[in-house]
PDB file of C-alpha atoms in Angstrom:
ATOM      1  CA  UNK A   1      -6.860 -11.091  -4.443  1.00  0.00           C
ATOM      2  CA  UNK A   2      -8.675  -7.731  -4.923  1.00  0.00           C
ATOM      3  CA  UNK A   3     -10.304  -6.872  -1.766  1.00  0.00           C
ATOM      4  CA  UNK A   4     -12.947  -4.842  -3.559  1.00  0.00           C
ATOM      5  CA  UNK A   5     -16.429  -6.408  -3.625  1.00  0.00           C
ATOM      6  CA  UNK A   6     -15.240  -9.439  -1.490  1.00  0.00           C
ATOM      7  CA  UNK A   7     -17.225 -11.188   1.379  1.00  0.00           C
ATOM      8  CA  UNK A   8     -14.811 -11.592   4.493  1.00  0.00           C
ATOM      9  CA  UNK A   9     -14.933 -13.304   7.609  1.00  0.00           C
ATOM     10  CA  UNK A  10     -12.744 -11.812  10.656  1.00  0.00           C
ATOM     11  CA  UNK A  11     -12.825 -13.739  13.934  1.00  0.00           C
ATOM     12  CA  UNK A  12     -11.769 -11.945  17.130  1.00  0.00           C
ATOM     13  CA  UNK A  13     -13.076  -9.093  15.317  1.00  0.00           C
ATOM     14  CA  UNK A  14     -14.491  -6.940  18.374  1.00  0.00           C
ATOM     15  CA  UNK A  15     -10.789  -5.502  19.489  1.00  0.00           C
ATOM     16  CA  UNK A  16      -7.205  -5.292  18.746  1.00  0.00           C
ATOM     17  CA  UNK A  17      -5.801  -6.545  15.447  1.00  0.00           C
ATOM     18  CA  UNK A  18      -9.449  -7.853  14.521  1.00  0.00           C
ATOM     19  CA  UNK A  19     -11.098  -4.770  14.720  1.00  0.00           C
ATOM     20  CA  UNK A  20      -8.305  -2.914  12.855  1.00  0.00           C
ATOM     21  CA  UNK A  21      -8.815  -5.653   9.706  1.00  0.00           C
ATOM     22  CA  UNK A  22     -12.494  -4.834   9.740  1.00  0.00           C
ATOM     23  CA  UNK A  23     -11.619  -1.088   9.517  1.00  0.00           C
ATOM     24  CA  UNK A  24      -8.991  -1.767   6.714  1.00  0.00           C
ATOM     25  CA  UNK A  25     -11.465  -4.020   4.922  1.00  0.00           C
ATOM     26  CA  UNK A  26     -13.866  -1.426   4.779  1.00  0.00           C
ATOM     27  CA  UNK A  27     -11.673   1.235   3.617  1.00  0.00           C
ATOM     28  CA  UNK A  28     -10.752  -0.965   0.651  1.00  0.00           C
ATOM     29  CA  UNK A  29     -14.158  -1.858  -0.474  1.00  0.00           C
ATOM     30  CA  UNK A  30     -15.119  -4.959   0.884  1.00  0.00           C
ATOM     31  CA  UNK A  31     -18.710  -5.921   0.103  1.00  0.00           C
ATOM     32  CA  UNK A  32     -19.754  -7.526   3.254  1.00  0.00           C
ATOM     33  CA  UNK A  33     -17.869  -8.463   6.391  1.00  0.00           C
ATOM     34  CA  UNK A  34     -19.084 -11.092   8.957  1.00  0.00           C
ATOM     35  CA  UNK A  35     -17.324  -9.813  12.103  1.00  0.00           C
ATOM     36  CA  UNK A  36     -17.173 -12.665  14.512  1.00  0.00           C
ATOM     37  CA  UNK A  37     -16.508 -12.370  18.140  1.00  0.00           C
ATOM     38  CA  UNK A  38     -17.573 -13.801  21.745  1.00  0.00           C
ATOM     39  CA  UNK A  39     -18.800 -10.285  22.179  1.00  0.00           C
ATOM     40  CA  UNK A  40     -20.515  -8.949  19.190  1.00  0.00           C
ATOM     41  CA  UNK A  41     -21.927  -5.763  20.742  1.00  0.00           C
ATOM     42  CA  UNK A  42     -18.388  -4.702  20.863  1.00  0.00           C
ATOM     43  CA  UNK A  43     -18.129  -4.789  16.967  1.00  0.00           C
ATOM     44  CA  UNK A  44     -18.201  -1.716  15.007  1.00  0.00           C
ATOM     45  CA  UNK A  45     -21.519  -0.725  13.313  1.00  0.00           C
ATOM     46  CA  UNK A  46     -21.722  -0.414   9.519  1.00  0.00           C
ATOM     47  CA  UNK A  47     -24.126  -1.147   6.838  1.00  0.00           C
ATOM     48  CA  UNK A  48     -21.640  -3.711   5.449  1.00  0.00           C
ATOM     49  CA  UNK A  49     -21.016  -5.573   8.695  1.00  0.00           C
ATOM     50  CA  UNK A  50     -22.849  -8.685  10.178  1.00  0.00           C
ATOM     51  CA  UNK A  51     -21.865  -9.175  13.566  1.00  0.00           C
ATOM     52  CA  UNK A  52     -21.834 -12.719  14.590  1.00  0.00           C
ATOM     53  CA  UNK A  53     -21.815 -14.350  17.989  1.00  0.00           C
ATOM     54  CA  UNK A  54     -19.000 -16.829  17.540  1.00  0.00           C
ATOM     55  CA  UNK A  55     -16.715 -18.914  20.151  1.00  0.00           C
ATOM     56  CA  UNK A  56     -14.249 -20.873  17.985  1.00  0.00           C
ATOM     57  CA  UNK A  57     -13.901 -23.517  20.558  1.00  0.00           C
ATOM     58  CA  UNK A  58     -17.898 -24.268  20.149  1.00  0.00           C
ATOM     59  CA  UNK A  59     -17.868 -26.370  16.902  1.00  0.00           C
ATOM     60  CA  UNK A  60     -21.753 -26.194  16.998  1.00  0.00           C
ATOM     61  CA  UNK A  61     -21.410 -22.535  16.720  1.00  0.00           C
ATOM     62  CA  UNK A  62     -18.904 -23.014  13.999  1.00  0.00           C
ATOM     63  CA  UNK A  63     -21.023 -25.172  11.686  1.00  0.00           C
ATOM     64  CA  UNK A  64     -24.188 -22.808  12.320  1.00  0.00           C
ATOM     65  CA  UNK A  65     -22.178 -19.828  11.213  1.00  0.00           C
ATOM     66  CA  UNK A  66     -20.925 -21.599   8.192  1.00  0.00           C
ATOM     67  CA  UNK A  67     -24.504 -22.686   6.882  1.00  0.00           C
ATOM     68  CA  UNK A  68     -25.460 -18.943   7.249  1.00  0.00           C
ATOM     69  CA  UNK A  69     -22.263 -17.790   5.356  1.00  0.00           C
ATOM     70  CA  UNK A  70     -22.208 -19.607   2.006  1.00  0.00           C
ATOM     71  CA  UNK A  71     -21.138 -16.284   0.265  1.00  0.00           C
ATOM     72  CA  UNK A  72     -17.794 -15.926   2.015  1.00  0.00           C
ATOM     73  CA  UNK A  73     -14.799 -15.885  -0.049  1.00  0.00           C
ATOM     74  CA  UNK A  74     -12.179 -14.583   2.315  1.00  0.00           C
ATOM     75  CA  UNK A  75     -11.596 -16.139   5.894  1.00  0.00           C
ATOM     76  CA  UNK A  76      -9.230 -14.429   8.270  1.00  0.00           C
ATOM     77  CA  UNK A  77      -8.733 -16.504  11.215  1.00  0.00           C
ATOM     78  CA  UNK A  78      -7.586 -14.093  13.717  1.00  0.00           C
ATOM     79  CA  UNK A  79      -8.863 -15.016  17.146  1.00  0.00           C
ATOM     80  CA  UNK A  80      -6.296 -16.122  19.577  1.00  0.00           C
ATOM     81  CA  UNK A  81      -5.543 -16.794  23.150  1.00  0.00           C
ATOM     82  CA  UNK A  82      -2.401 -16.341  25.037  1.00  0.00           C
ATOM     83  CA  UNK A  83      -0.915 -16.813  28.714  1.00  0.00           C
ATOM     84  CA  UNK A  84       2.496 -15.706  29.816  1.00  0.00           C
ATOM     85  CA  UNK A  85       3.785 -19.007  31.730  1.00  0.00           C
ATOM     86  CA  UNK A  86       6.839 -21.034  31.266  1.00  0.00           C
ATOM     87  CA  UNK A  87       6.735 -24.743  30.365  1.00  0.00           C
ATOM     88  CA  UNK A  88       6.949 -26.266  33.710  1.00  0.00           C
ATOM     89  CA  UNK A  89       4.953 -23.727  35.397  1.00  0.00           C
ATOM     90  CA  UNK A  90       1.982 -23.357  32.897  1.00  0.00           C
ATOM     91  CA  UNK A  91      -1.440 -24.267  34.111  1.00  0.00           C
ATOM     92  CA  UNK A  92      -2.515 -27.355  32.184  1.00  0.00           C
ATOM     93  CA  UNK A  93      -6.175 -25.958  31.663  1.00  0.00           C
ATOM     94  CA  UNK A  94      -4.564 -22.608  30.371  1.00  0.00           C
ATOM     95  CA  UNK A  95      -2.278 -24.380  27.919  1.00  0.00           C
ATOM     96  CA  UNK A  96      -5.345 -26.618  26.811  1.00  0.00           C
ATOM     97  CA  UNK A  97      -7.430 -23.403  26.247  1.00  0.00           C
ATOM     98  CA  UNK A  98      -4.555 -21.891  24.112  1.00  0.00           C
ATOM     99  CA  UNK A  99      -4.468 -25.108  21.825  1.00  0.00           C
ATOM    100  CA  UNK A 100      -8.469 -25.046  21.784  1.00  0.00           C
ATOM    101  CA  UNK A 101      -8.520 -21.579  20.390  1.00  0.00           C
ATOM    102  CA  UNK A 102      -5.291 -21.188  18.338  1.00  0.00           C
ATOM    103  CA  UNK A 103      -5.403 -24.782  16.690  1.00  0.00           C
ATOM    104  CA  UNK A 104      -8.512 -26.619  17.078  1.00  0.00           C
ATOM    105  CA  UNK A 105     -10.716 -23.674  16.678  1.00  0.00           C
ATOM    106  CA  UNK A 106      -8.726 -22.381  13.661  1.00  0.00           C
ATOM    107  CA  UNK A 107      -8.983 -25.868  12.203  1.00  0.00           C
ATOM    108  CA  UNK A 108     -12.628 -26.285  12.599  1.00  0.00           C
ATOM    109  CA  UNK A 109     -13.102 -22.885  11.170  1.00  0.00           C
ATOM    110  CA  UNK A 110     -11.108 -23.940   8.181  1.00  0.00           C
ATOM    111  CA  UNK A 111     -12.994 -27.464   7.627  1.00  0.00           C
ATOM    112  CA  UNK A 112     -16.369 -25.602   7.925  1.00  0.00           C
ATOM    113  CA  UNK A 113     -15.629 -22.779   5.570  1.00  0.00           C
ATOM    114  CA  UNK A 114     -13.631 -24.858   2.905  1.00  0.00           C
ATOM    115  CA  UNK A 115     -16.669 -25.399   0.796  1.00  0.00           C
ATOM    116  CA  UNK A 116     -17.664 -21.891   0.479  1.00  0.00           C
ATOM    117  CA  UNK A 117     -14.043 -20.906  -0.212  1.00  0.00           C
ATOM    118  CA  UNK A 118     -13.570 -23.493  -2.614  1.00  0.00           C
ATOM    119  CA  UNK A 119     -16.943 -22.639  -4.450  1.00  0.00           C
ATOM    120  CA  UNK A 120     -16.167 -19.013  -4.453  1.00  0.00           C
ATOM    121  CA  UNK A 121     -12.457 -19.322  -5.277  1.00  0.00           C
ATOM    122  CA  UNK A 122     -11.319 -17.418  -2.192  1.00  0.00           C
ATOM    123  CA  UNK A 123      -8.544 -17.205   0.058  1.00  0.00           C
ATOM    124  CA  UNK A 124      -7.579 -18.338   3.570  1.00  0.00           C
ATOM    125  CA  UNK A 125      -5.446 -16.052   5.961  1.00  0.00           C
ATOM    126  CA  UNK A 126      -4.229 -17.557   9.187  1.00  0.00           C
ATOM    127  CA  UNK A 127      -2.816 -15.009  11.458  1.00  0.00           C
ATOM    128  CA  UNK A 128       0.158 -16.804  13.327  1.00  0.00           C
ATOM    129  CA  UNK A 129       3.163 -15.326  14.878  1.00  0.00           C
ATOM    130  CA  UNK A 130       6.905 -15.153  14.493  1.00  0.00           C
ATOM    131  CA  UNK A 131       6.810 -17.655  17.615  1.00  0.00           C
ATOM    132  CA  UNK A 132       5.448 -20.197  15.249  1.00  0.00           C
ATOM    133  CA  UNK A 133       8.954 -20.702  14.356  1.00  0.00           C
ATOM    134  CA  UNK A 134      10.578 -20.668  17.786  1.00  0.00           C
ATOM    135  CA  UNK A 135       9.281 -20.573  21.136  1.00  0.00           C
ATOM    136  CA  UNK A 136       9.422 -17.759  23.799  1.00  0.00           C
ATOM    137  CA  UNK A 137      10.388 -19.457  26.902  1.00  0.00           C
ATOM    138  CA  UNK A 138       7.629 -17.275  28.741  1.00  0.00           C
ATOM    139  CA  UNK A 139       4.913 -18.128  26.406  1.00  0.00           C
ATOM    140  CA  UNK A 140       5.129 -21.799  26.052  1.00  0.00           C
ATOM    141  CA  UNK A 141       1.543 -23.080  25.522  1.00  0.00           C
ATOM    142  CA  UNK A 142       0.927 -20.053  23.142  1.00  0.00           C
ATOM    143  CA  UNK A 143       4.249 -20.798  21.322  1.00  0.00           C
ATOM    144  CA  UNK A 144       3.307 -24.521  20.835  1.00  0.00           C
ATOM    145  CA  UNK A 145      -0.196 -24.046  19.848  1.00  0.00           C
ATOM    146  CA  UNK A 146       0.916 -21.351  17.174  1.00  0.00           C
ATOM    147  CA  UNK A 147       3.684 -23.781  15.819  1.00  0.00           C
ATOM    148  CA  UNK A 148       0.996 -26.430  15.346  1.00  0.00           C
ATOM    149  CA  UNK A 149      -1.274 -23.863  13.570  1.00  0.00           C
ATOM    150  CA  UNK A 150       1.686 -22.975  11.169  1.00  0.00           C
ATOM    151  CA  UNK A 151       2.223 -26.754  10.581  1.00  0.00           C
ATOM    152  CA  UNK A 152      -1.489 -27.039   9.771  1.00  0.00           C
ATOM    153  CA  UNK A 153      -1.186 -24.188   7.323  1.00  0.00           C
ATOM    154  CA  UNK A 154       1.397 -25.711   5.700  1.00  0.00           C
ATOM    155  CA  UNK A 155      -0.190 -29.205   5.369  1.00  0.00           C
ATOM    156  CA  UNK A 156      -3.813 -27.696   4.012  1.00  0.00           C
ATOM    157  CA  UNK A 157      -1.783 -25.347   1.473  1.00  0.00           C
ATOM    158  CA  UNK A 158      -1.422 -28.012  -1.320  1.00  0.00           C
ATOM    159  CA  UNK A 159      -5.032 -29.429  -1.425  1.00  0.00           C
ATOM    160  CA  UNK A 160      -6.631 -25.994  -1.040  1.00  0.00           C
ATOM    161  CA  UNK A 161      -4.425 -24.192  -3.676  1.00  0.00           C
ATOM    162  CA  UNK A 162      -5.129 -26.913  -6.017  1.00  0.00           C
ATOM    163  CA  UNK A 163      -8.822 -26.282  -5.325  1.00  0.00           C
ATOM    164  CA  UNK A 164      -8.474 -22.775  -6.368  1.00  0.00           C
ATOM    165  CA  UNK A 165      -8.120 -21.153  -2.736  1.00  0.00           C
ATOM    166  CA  UNK A 166      -4.996 -19.012  -1.901  1.00  0.00           C
ATOM    167  CA  UNK A 167      -3.346 -19.759   1.479  1.00  0.00           C
ATOM    168  CA  UNK A 168      -1.530 -17.325   3.551  1.00  0.00           C
ATOM    169  CA  UNK A 169       0.235 -17.515   6.782  1.00  0.00           C
ATOM    170  CA  UNK A 170       0.689 -14.075   8.854  1.00  0.00           C
ATOM    171  CA  UNK A 171       3.780 -13.925  11.007  1.00  0.00           C
ATOM    172  CA  UNK A 172       3.742 -10.605  12.910  1.00  0.00           C
ATOM    173  CA  UNK A 173       6.242  -9.650  15.956  1.00  0.00           C
ATOM    174  CA  UNK A 174       4.804  -7.705  18.793  1.00  0.00           C
ATOM    175  CA  UNK A 175       1.488  -5.865  18.166  1.00  0.00           C
ATOM    176  CA  UNK A 176       0.035  -3.240  20.377  1.00  0.00           C
ATOM    177  CA  UNK A 177      -3.037  -4.991  21.788  1.00  0.00           C
ATOM    178  CA  UNK A 178      -4.303  -5.876  25.077  1.00  0.00           C
ATOM    179  CA  UNK A 179      -2.279  -9.146  24.903  1.00  0.00           C
ATOM    180  CA  UNK A 180       1.041  -7.580  25.110  1.00  0.00           C
ATOM    181  CA  UNK A 181      -0.333  -4.632  27.356  1.00  0.00           C
ATOM    182  CA  UNK A 182       2.619  -3.942  30.083  1.00  0.00           C
ATOM    183  CA  UNK A 183       5.280  -5.921  28.182  1.00  0.00           C
ATOM    184  CA  UNK A 184       8.428  -4.134  27.172  1.00  0.00           C
ATOM    185  CA  UNK A 185       9.108  -5.003  23.566  1.00  0.00           C
ATOM    186  CA  UNK A 186       8.690  -3.272  20.228  1.00  0.00           C
ATOM    187  CA  UNK A 187       5.092  -3.091  18.985  1.00  0.00           C
ATOM    188  CA  UNK A 188       3.548  -2.161  15.951  1.00  0.00           C
ATOM    189  CA  UNK A 189       0.111  -0.388  15.466  1.00  0.00           C
ATOM    190  CA  UNK A 190      -2.881  -2.502  14.729  1.00  0.00           C
ATOM    191  CA  UNK A 191      -3.868  -0.689  11.642  1.00  0.00           C
ATOM    192  CA  UNK A 192      -0.217  -0.818  10.190  1.00  0.00           C
ATOM    193  CA  UNK A 193      -0.187  -4.588  10.572  1.00  0.00           C
ATOM    194  CA  UNK A 194      -3.820  -4.925   9.259  1.00  0.00           C
ATOM    195  CA  UNK A 195      -2.914  -2.782   6.254  1.00  0.00           C
ATOM    196  CA  UNK A 196       0.177  -4.840   5.642  1.00  0.00           C
ATOM    197  CA  UNK A 197      -1.836  -8.184   5.774  1.00  0.00           C
ATOM    198  CA  UNK A 198      -4.207  -6.958   3.048  1.00  0.00           C
ATOM    199  CA  UNK A 199      -1.255  -5.649   1.179  1.00  0.00           C
ATOM    200  CA  UNK A 200       0.335  -9.257   1.389  1.00  0.00           C
ATOM    201  CA  UNK A 201      -2.870 -10.792   0.355  1.00  0.00           C
ATOM    202  CA  UNK A 202      -3.361  -8.572  -2.651  1.00  0.00           C
ATOM    203  CA  UNK A 203       0.177  -9.249  -3.643  1.00  0.00           C
ATOM    204  CA  UNK A 204      -0.331 -12.972  -3.355  1.00  0.00           C
ATOM    205  CA  UNK A 205       2.179 -13.499  -0.710  1.00  0.00           C
ATOM    206  CA  UNK A 206       2.211 -17.148   1.010  1.00  0.00           C
ATOM    207  CA  UNK A 207       4.081 -15.711   3.870  1.00  0.00           C
ATOM    208  CA  UNK A 208       3.231 -12.520   5.380  1.00  0.00           C
ATOM    209  CA  UNK A 209       5.517 -10.402   7.522  1.00  0.00           C
ATOM    210  CA  UNK A 210       3.613  -7.406   8.529  1.00  0.00           C
ATOM    211  CA  UNK A 211       5.625  -5.201  10.730  1.00  0.00           C
ATOM    212  CA  UNK A 212       9.289  -4.051  10.906  1.00  0.00           C
ATOM    213  CA  UNK A 213      10.179  -6.719  13.421  1.00  0.00           C
ATOM    214  CA  UNK A 214       8.797  -9.563  11.572  1.00  0.00           C
ATOM    215  CA  UNK A 215      10.394  -8.479   8.238  1.00  0.00           C
ATOM    216  CA  UNK A 216      13.795  -8.345   9.941  1.00  0.00           C
ATOM    217  CA  UNK A 217      13.553 -11.551  11.679  1.00  0.00           C
ATOM    218  CA  UNK A 218      12.155 -13.414   8.725  1.00  0.00           C
ATOM    219  CA  UNK A 219      15.491 -12.779   6.938  1.00  0.00           C
ATOM    220  CA  UNK A 220      17.228 -14.206   9.825  1.00  0.00           C
ATOM    221  CA  UNK A 221      14.796 -17.134   9.966  1.00  0.00           C
ATOM    222  CA  UNK A 222      15.572 -17.874   6.173  1.00  0.00           C
ATOM    223  CA  UNK A 223      19.234 -17.656   6.656  1.00  0.00           C
ATOM    224  CA  UNK A 224      19.974 -18.979  10.019  1.00  0.00           C
ATOM    225  CA  UNK A 225      17.074 -20.944  11.711  1.00  0.00           C
ATOM    226  CA  UNK A 226      19.513 -21.793  14.812  1.00  0.00           C
ATOM    227  CA  UNK A 227      20.223 -18.140  15.348  1.00  0.00           C
ATOM    228  CA  UNK A 228      16.627 -17.251  14.984  1.00  0.00           C
ATOM    229  CA  UNK A 229      15.601 -19.685  17.786  1.00  0.00           C
ATOM    230  CA  UNK A 230      18.493 -18.786  19.854  1.00  0.00           C
ATOM    231  CA  UNK A 231      17.593 -15.137  19.761  1.00  0.00           C
ATOM    232  CA  UNK A 232      14.325 -15.745  21.332  1.00  0.00           C
ATOM    233  CA  UNK A 233      15.576 -18.077  23.849  1.00  0.00           C
ATOM    234  CA  UNK A 234      18.113 -15.491  24.941  1.00  0.00           C
ATOM    235  CA  UNK A 235      15.835 -12.735  25.421  1.00  0.00           C
ATOM    236  CA  UNK A 236      12.781 -14.861  26.905  1.00  0.00           C
ATOM    237  CA  UNK A 237      10.342 -12.651  25.076  1.00  0.00           C
TER     238      UNK A 237
END
């Protein structure tokens, strides 16, 4: 996909990776960007940006957004929620929110915008995580919700691809965002990750590993999934 002249949607666009993706899309010539966030006042101001108030857990909000954006041909599902809680100690409502944002909200966005993506022969990008493949014990609900989103991405790919929509899963390691503030782990800069995601999209990569950690760990996943899983279990990270 050539980013130039595309009309993109980015969820969670007001900060972190979402904001970096908006910047990267602008630099690569996107014609229009729907920057969706619960706090649209924090979205960058630019003539090509349309700030949209959106909570991905509100299906009516999603449907209204889809009706107003029939020109969209690139959907980047970036919005996410995370808590650092082990499986047996996790707050039930907190886990439910992680699933509501990371799985159900993502699914509702895809279903709402699929007609536009198909009509415009566009692309779908789901920002997932290496924890989609193996859980981090300290982030049980987050890992499980992202694993479900990974499975959904694989399940949707055949039908959407046949309809002319390319489907891309993104599997980063640690990113230097508020989510990992204070956590001692390797973190890639948000703009580096954003540029790598768009590079992978342009290159037609179905699975995108946008930082050094994810690139290295993807090789282990492909060669020895058990060792990959053991790595996360041993570190608890």
